[in-house]
Amino acid sequence: MKIAQIHDLVINALEDLKAIDITFLNVSELTPITDEMIFCSGTSNRHVKAIAENLIEEAKHNGMQPLGVSGKEDAEWVLVDLADVVVHIMLPEAREYYQLEKLWSFKEEKHNSQKSTDAS
């Protein structure tokens, strides 16, 4: 399956169970482990778990076996690894605390390495 097809499958599975605040980032130039990360939130632990289970079921139905699923027991933050696309399904509190979108959208800034010679 191509990345665009996996992306569409994931978005549809998340929308089917009313995941909120769905966002995605292309991280292919930041890491060799995946090409895209998709983030969404659920309204409760049960909702997060149900969204994850629906995504896993849809992936399997389309011939994709997730490489890994983590966090489904507590369901505060469930990670579903579909190789080229990694999906983070989180409670809003966990999402705010970890701020993964901010972390993964980090752009390297160039800093002036010259020391200031101004007298203080």
mmCIF file with all atom_site columns, C-alpha atoms in Angstrom:
data_model
loop_
_atom_site.group_PDB
_atom_site.id
_atom_site.type_symbol
_atom_site.label_atom_id
_atom_site.label_alt_id
_atom_site.label_comp_id
_atom_site.label_asym_id
_atom_site.label_entity_id
_atom_site.label_seq_id
_atom_site.pdbx_PDB_ins_code
_atom_site.Cartn_x
_atom_site.Cartn_y
_atom_site.Cartn_z
_atom_site.occupancy
_atom_site.B_iso_or_equiv
_atom_site.pdbx_formal_charge
_atom_site.auth_seq_id
_atom_site.auth_comp_id
_atom_site.auth_asym_id
_atom_site.auth_atom_id
_atom_site.pdbx_PDB_model_num
ATOM 1   C CA . MET A 1 1   ? 0.000   0.000  0.000  1.00 0.00 ? 1   MET A CA 1
ATOM 2   C CA . LYS A 1 2   ? 1.259   3.470  -0.853 1.00 0.00 ? 2   LYS A CA 1
ATOM 3   C CA . ILE A 1 3   ? 1.595   6.157  1.797  1.00 0.00 ? 3   ILE A CA 1
ATOM 4   C CA . ALA A 1 4   ? -1.328  8.162  0.379  1.00 0.00 ? 4   ALA A CA 1
ATOM 5   C CA . GLN A 1 5   ? -3.554  5.078  0.606  1.00 0.00 ? 5   GLN A CA 1
ATOM 6   C CA . ILE A 1 6   ? -2.463  4.370  4.185  1.00 0.00 ? 6   ILE A CA 1
ATOM 7   C CA . HIS A 1 7   ? -3.056  8.030  5.055  1.00 0.00 ? 7   HIS A CA 1
ATOM 8   C CA . ASP A 1 8   ? -6.597  7.890  3.639  1.00 0.00 ? 8   ASP A CA 1
ATOM 9   C CA . LEU A 1 9   ? -7.320  4.604  5.410  1.00 0.00 ? 9   LEU A CA 1
ATOM 10  C CA . VAL A 1 10  ? -6.162  6.066  8.737  1.00 0.00 ? 10  VAL A CA 1
ATOM 11  C CA . ILE A 1 11  ? -8.077  9.328  8.354  1.00 0.00 ? 11  ILE A CA 1
ATOM 12  C CA . ASN A 1 12  ? -11.265 7.454  7.434  1.00 0.00 ? 12  ASN A CA 1
ATOM 13  C CA . ALA A 1 13  ? -10.910 5.071  10.390 1.00 0.00 ? 13  ALA A CA 1
ATOM 14  C CA . LEU A 1 14  ? -10.329 7.987  12.780 1.00 0.00 ? 14  LEU A CA 1
ATOM 15  C CA . GLU A 1 15  ? -13.247 9.989  11.393 1.00 0.00 ? 15  GLU A CA 1
ATOM 16  C CA . ASP A 1 16  ? -15.536 6.927  11.579 1.00 0.00 ? 16  ASP A CA 1
ATOM 17  C CA . LEU A 1 17  ? -15.280 7.015  15.366 1.00 0.00 ? 17  LEU A CA 1
ATOM 18  C CA . LYS A 1 18  ? -15.345 10.811 15.657 1.00 0.00 ? 18  LYS A CA 1
ATOM 19  C CA . ALA A 1 19  ? -11.699 11.371 16.596 1.00 0.00 ? 19  ALA A CA 1
ATOM 20  C CA . ILE A 1 20  ? -11.112 15.048 17.261 1.00 0.00 ? 20  ILE A CA 1
ATOM 21  C CA . ASP A 1 21  ? -8.389  17.475 16.188 1.00 0.00 ? 21  ASP A CA 1
ATOM 22  C CA . ILE A 1 22  ? -6.838  15.216 13.538 1.00 0.00 ? 22  ILE A CA 1
ATOM 23  C CA . THR A 1 23  ? -3.499  16.555 12.298 1.00 0.00 ? 23  THR A CA 1
ATOM 24  C CA . PHE A 1 24  ? -0.614  15.045 10.387 1.00 0.00 ? 24  PHE A CA 1
ATOM 25  C CA . LEU A 1 25  ? 3.031   15.793 9.722  1.00 0.00 ? 25  LEU A CA 1
ATOM 26  C CA . ASN A 1 26  ? 5.399   14.633 7.024  1.00 0.00 ? 26  ASN A CA 1
ATOM 27  C CA . VAL A 1 27  ? 8.480   13.557 8.997  1.00 0.00 ? 27  VAL A CA 1
ATOM 28  C CA . SER A 1 28  ? 10.284  11.734 6.201  1.00 0.00 ? 28  SER A CA 1
ATOM 29  C CA . GLU A 1 29  ? 13.180  14.192 6.265  1.00 0.00 ? 29  GLU A CA 1
ATOM 30  C CA . LEU A 1 30  ? 13.437  14.141 10.067 1.00 0.00 ? 30  LEU A CA 1
ATOM 31  C CA . THR A 1 31  ? 13.605  10.409 10.768 1.00 0.00 ? 31  THR A CA 1
ATOM 32  C CA . PRO A 1 32  ? 14.189  7.162  8.882  1.00 0.00 ? 32  PRO A CA 1
ATOM 33  C CA . ILE A 1 33  ? 11.613  5.255  10.972 1.00 0.00 ? 33  ILE A CA 1
ATOM 34  C CA . THR A 1 34  ? 8.448   6.582  9.310  1.00 0.00 ? 34  THR A CA 1
ATOM 35  C CA . ASP A 1 35  ? 7.258   9.005  6.664  1.00 0.00 ? 35  ASP A CA 1
ATOM 36  C CA . GLU A 1 36  ? 4.172   10.461 8.313  1.00 0.00 ? 36  GLU A CA 1
ATOM 37  C CA . MET A 1 37  ? 2.768   10.905 11.794 1.00 0.00 ? 37  MET A CA 1
ATOM 38  C CA . ILE A 1 38  ? -0.923  11.382 12.387 1.00 0.00 ? 38  ILE A CA 1
ATOM 39  C CA . PHE A 1 39  ? -2.242  12.761 15.673 1.00 0.00 ? 39  PHE A CA 1
ATOM 40  C CA . CYS A 1 40  ? -5.765  12.834 17.050 1.00 0.00 ? 40  CYS A CA 1
ATOM 41  C CA . SER A 1 41  ? -7.610  12.984 20.338 1.00 0.00 ? 41  SER A CA 1
ATOM 42  C CA . GLY A 1 42  ? -10.438 11.086 21.955 1.00 0.00 ? 42  GLY A CA 1
ATOM 43  C CA . THR A 1 43  ? -12.818 12.407 24.592 1.00 0.00 ? 43  THR A CA 1
ATOM 44  C CA . SER A 1 44  ? -12.174 9.643  27.153 1.00 0.00 ? 44  SER A CA 1
ATOM 45  C CA . ASN A 1 45  ? -10.020 6.567  27.721 1.00 0.00 ? 45  ASN A CA 1
ATOM 46  C CA . ARG A 1 46  ? -12.765 4.406  26.245 1.00 0.00 ? 46  ARG A CA 1
ATOM 47  C CA . HIS A 1 47  ? -13.024 6.639  23.207 1.00 0.00 ? 47  HIS A CA 1
ATOM 48  C CA . VAL A 1 48  ? -9.229  6.558  22.656 1.00 0.00 ? 48  VAL A CA 1
ATOM 49  C CA . LYS A 1 49  ? -9.236  2.759  22.931 1.00 0.00 ? 49  LYS A CA 1
ATOM 50  C CA . ALA A 1 50  ? -12.220 2.408  20.579 1.00 0.00 ? 50  ALA A CA 1
ATOM 51  C CA . ILE A 1 51  ? -10.572 4.670  17.977 1.00 0.00 ? 51  ILE A CA 1
ATOM 52  C CA . ALA A 1 52  ? -7.374  2.585  18.167 1.00 0.00 ? 52  ALA A CA 1
ATOM 53  C CA . GLU A 1 53  ? -9.247  -0.710 17.902 1.00 0.00 ? 53  GLU A CA 1
ATOM 54  C CA . ASN A 1 54  ? -11.202 0.567  14.890 1.00 0.00 ? 54  ASN A CA 1
ATOM 55  C CA . LEU A 1 55  ? -7.983  1.681  13.181 1.00 0.00 ? 55  LEU A CA 1
ATOM 56  C CA . ILE A 1 56  ? -6.315  -1.683 13.851 1.00 0.00 ? 56  ILE A CA 1
ATOM 57  C CA . GLU A 1 57  ? -9.343  -3.569 12.525 1.00 0.00 ? 57  GLU A CA 1
ATOM 58  C CA . GLU A 1 58  ? -9.529  -1.412 9.374  1.00 0.00 ? 58  GLU A CA 1
ATOM 59  C CA . ALA A 1 59  ? -5.802  -1.846 8.750  1.00 0.00 ? 59  ALA A CA 1
ATOM 60  C CA . LYS A 1 60  ? -6.062  -5.633 9.061  1.00 0.00 ? 60  LYS A CA 1
ATOM 61  C CA . HIS A 1 61  ? -9.175  -5.662 6.860  1.00 0.00 ? 61  HIS A CA 1
ATOM 62  C CA . ASN A 1 62  ? -7.084  -3.909 4.197  1.00 0.00 ? 62  ASN A CA 1
ATOM 63  C CA . GLY A 1 63  ? -4.217  -6.386 4.446  1.00 0.00 ? 63  GLY A CA 1
ATOM 64  C CA . MET A 1 64  ? -1.984  -4.406 6.802  1.00 0.00 ? 64  MET A CA 1
ATOM 65  C CA . GLN A 1 65  ? -0.756  -5.924 10.030 1.00 0.00 ? 65  GLN A CA 1
ATOM 66  C CA . PRO A 1 66  ? 0.333   -3.145 12.429 1.00 0.00 ? 66  PRO A CA 1
ATOM 67  C CA . LEU A 1 67  ? 4.007   -3.476 13.362 1.00 0.00 ? 67  LEU A CA 1
ATOM 68  C CA . GLY A 1 68  ? 3.138   -2.534 16.913 1.00 0.00 ? 68  GLY A CA 1
ATOM 69  C CA . VAL A 1 69  ? 0.464   -1.163 19.192 1.00 0.00 ? 69  VAL A CA 1
ATOM 70  C CA . SER A 1 70  ? 1.376   0.455  22.475 1.00 0.00 ? 70  SER A CA 1
ATOM 71  C CA . GLY A 1 71  ? -0.656  1.957  25.316 1.00 0.00 ? 71  GLY A CA 1
ATOM 72  C CA . LYS A 1 72  ? -4.001  0.320  24.594 1.00 0.00 ? 72  LYS A CA 1
ATOM 73  C CA . GLU A 1 73  ? -4.380  -0.897 28.175 1.00 0.00 ? 73  GLU A CA 1
ATOM 74  C CA . ASP A 1 74  ? -4.386  2.549  29.810 1.00 0.00 ? 74  ASP A CA 1
ATOM 75  C CA . ALA A 1 75  ? -5.677  4.304  26.678 1.00 0.00 ? 75  ALA A CA 1
ATOM 76  C CA . GLU A 1 76  ? -4.313  7.726  27.567 1.00 0.00 ? 76  GLU A CA 1
ATOM 77  C CA . TRP A 1 77  ? -1.996  7.569  24.563 1.00 0.00 ? 77  TRP A CA 1
ATOM 78  C CA . VAL A 1 78  ? -2.184  4.734  22.053 1.00 0.00 ? 78  VAL A CA 1
ATOM 79  C CA . LEU A 1 79  ? 0.454   4.449  19.351 1.00 0.00 ? 79  LEU A CA 1
ATOM 80  C CA . VAL A 1 80  ? -0.351  2.377  16.253 1.00 0.00 ? 80  VAL A CA 1
ATOM 81  C CA . ASP A 1 81  ? 2.682   1.724  14.039 1.00 0.00 ? 81  ASP A CA 1
ATOM 82  C CA . LEU A 1 82  ? 1.738   1.098  10.417 1.00 0.00 ? 82  LEU A CA 1
ATOM 83  C CA . ALA A 1 83  ? 5.380   1.381  9.233  1.00 0.00 ? 83  ALA A CA 1
ATOM 84  C CA . ASP A 1 84  ? 5.174   4.316  6.817  1.00 0.00 ? 84  ASP A CA 1
ATOM 85  C CA . VAL A 1 85  ? 2.540   6.005  8.995  1.00 0.00 ? 85  VAL A CA 1
ATOM 86  C CA . VAL A 1 86  ? 2.601   6.148  12.809 1.00 0.00 ? 86  VAL A CA 1
ATOM 87  C CA . VAL A 1 87  ? -0.633  7.154  14.514 1.00 0.00 ? 87  VAL A CA 1
ATOM 88  C CA . HIS A 1 88  ? -0.847  8.756  17.962 1.00 0.00 ? 88  HIS A CA 1
ATOM 89  C CA . ILE A 1 89  ? -4.314  8.651  19.552 1.00 0.00 ? 89  ILE A CA 1
ATOM 90  C CA . MET A 1 90  ? -4.305  10.641 22.781 1.00 0.00 ? 90  MET A CA 1
ATOM 91  C CA . LEU A 1 91  ? -6.416  12.156 25.485 1.00 0.00 ? 91  LEU A CA 1
ATOM 92  C CA . PRO A 1 92  ? -6.344  15.962 25.127 1.00 0.00 ? 92  PRO A CA 1
ATOM 93  C CA . GLU A 1 93  ? -4.446  16.297 28.423 1.00 0.00 ? 93  GLU A CA 1
ATOM 94  C CA . ALA A 1 94  ? -1.693  13.927 27.280 1.00 0.00 ? 94  ALA A CA 1
ATOM 95  C CA . ARG A 1 95  ? -1.515  15.612 23.906 1.00 0.00 ? 95  ARG A CA 1
ATOM 96  C CA . GLU A 1 96  ? -1.123  19.023 25.508 1.00 0.00 ? 96  GLU A CA 1
ATOM 97  C CA . TYR A 1 97  ? 1.493   17.725 27.957 1.00 0.00 ? 97  TYR A CA 1
ATOM 98  C CA . TYR A 1 98  ? 3.730   15.946 25.418 1.00 0.00 ? 98  TYR A CA 1
ATOM 99  C CA . GLN A 1 99  ? 3.200   18.376 22.503 1.00 0.00 ? 99  GLN A CA 1
ATOM 100 C CA . LEU A 1 100 ? 4.414   15.848 19.929 1.00 0.00 ? 100 LEU A CA 1
ATOM 101 C CA . GLU A 1 101 ? 3.306   17.939 16.970 1.00 0.00 ? 101 GLU A CA 1
ATOM 102 C CA . LYS A 1 102 ? 5.556   20.732 18.196 1.00 0.00 ? 102 LYS A CA 1
ATOM 103 C CA . LEU A 1 103 ? 8.434   18.322 18.784 1.00 0.00 ? 103 LEU A CA 1
ATOM 104 C CA . TRP A 1 104 ? 8.217   16.720 15.338 1.00 0.00 ? 104 TRP A CA 1
ATOM 105 C CA . SER A 1 105 ? 7.676   19.965 13.442 1.00 0.00 ? 105 SER A CA 1
ATOM 106 C CA . PHE A 1 106 ? 10.894  21.374 14.919 1.00 0.00 ? 106 PHE A CA 1
ATOM 107 C CA . LYS A 1 107 ? 12.914  23.303 12.378 1.00 0.00 ? 107 LYS A CA 1
ATOM 108 C CA . GLU A 1 108 ? 16.623  23.685 12.960 1.00 0.00 ? 108 GLU A CA 1
ATOM 109 C CA . GLU A 1 109 ? 17.592  27.290 13.457 1.00 0.00 ? 109 GLU A CA 1
ATOM 110 C CA . LYS A 1 110 ? 21.036  28.599 12.707 1.00 0.00 ? 110 LYS A CA 1
ATOM 111 C CA . HIS A 1 111 ? 22.611  30.419 15.604 1.00 0.00 ? 111 HIS A CA 1
ATOM 112 C CA . ASN A 1 112 ? 25.258  33.068 15.312 1.00 0.00 ? 112 ASN A CA 1
ATOM 113 C CA . SER A 1 113 ? 28.290  31.524 16.974 1.00 0.00 ? 113 SER A CA 1
ATOM 114 C CA . GLN A 1 114 ? 30.149  34.807 17.328 1.00 0.00 ? 114 GLN A CA 1
ATOM 115 C CA . LYS A 1 115 ? 30.352  36.086 20.880 1.00 0.00 ? 115 LYS A CA 1
ATOM 116 C CA . SER A 1 116 ? 29.140  39.541 21.563 1.00 0.00 ? 116 SER A CA 1
ATOM 117 C CA . THR A 1 117 ? 31.921  42.027 22.150 1.00 0.00 ? 117 THR A CA 1
ATOM 118 C CA . ASP A 1 118 ? 29.628  44.726 23.550 1.00 0.00 ? 118 ASP A CA 1
ATOM 119 C CA . ALA A 1 119 ? 30.695  46.036 26.950 1.00 0.00 ? 119 ALA A CA 1
ATOM 120 C CA . SER A 1 120 ? 28.109  45.527 29.645 1.00 0.00 ? 120 SER A CA 1
#
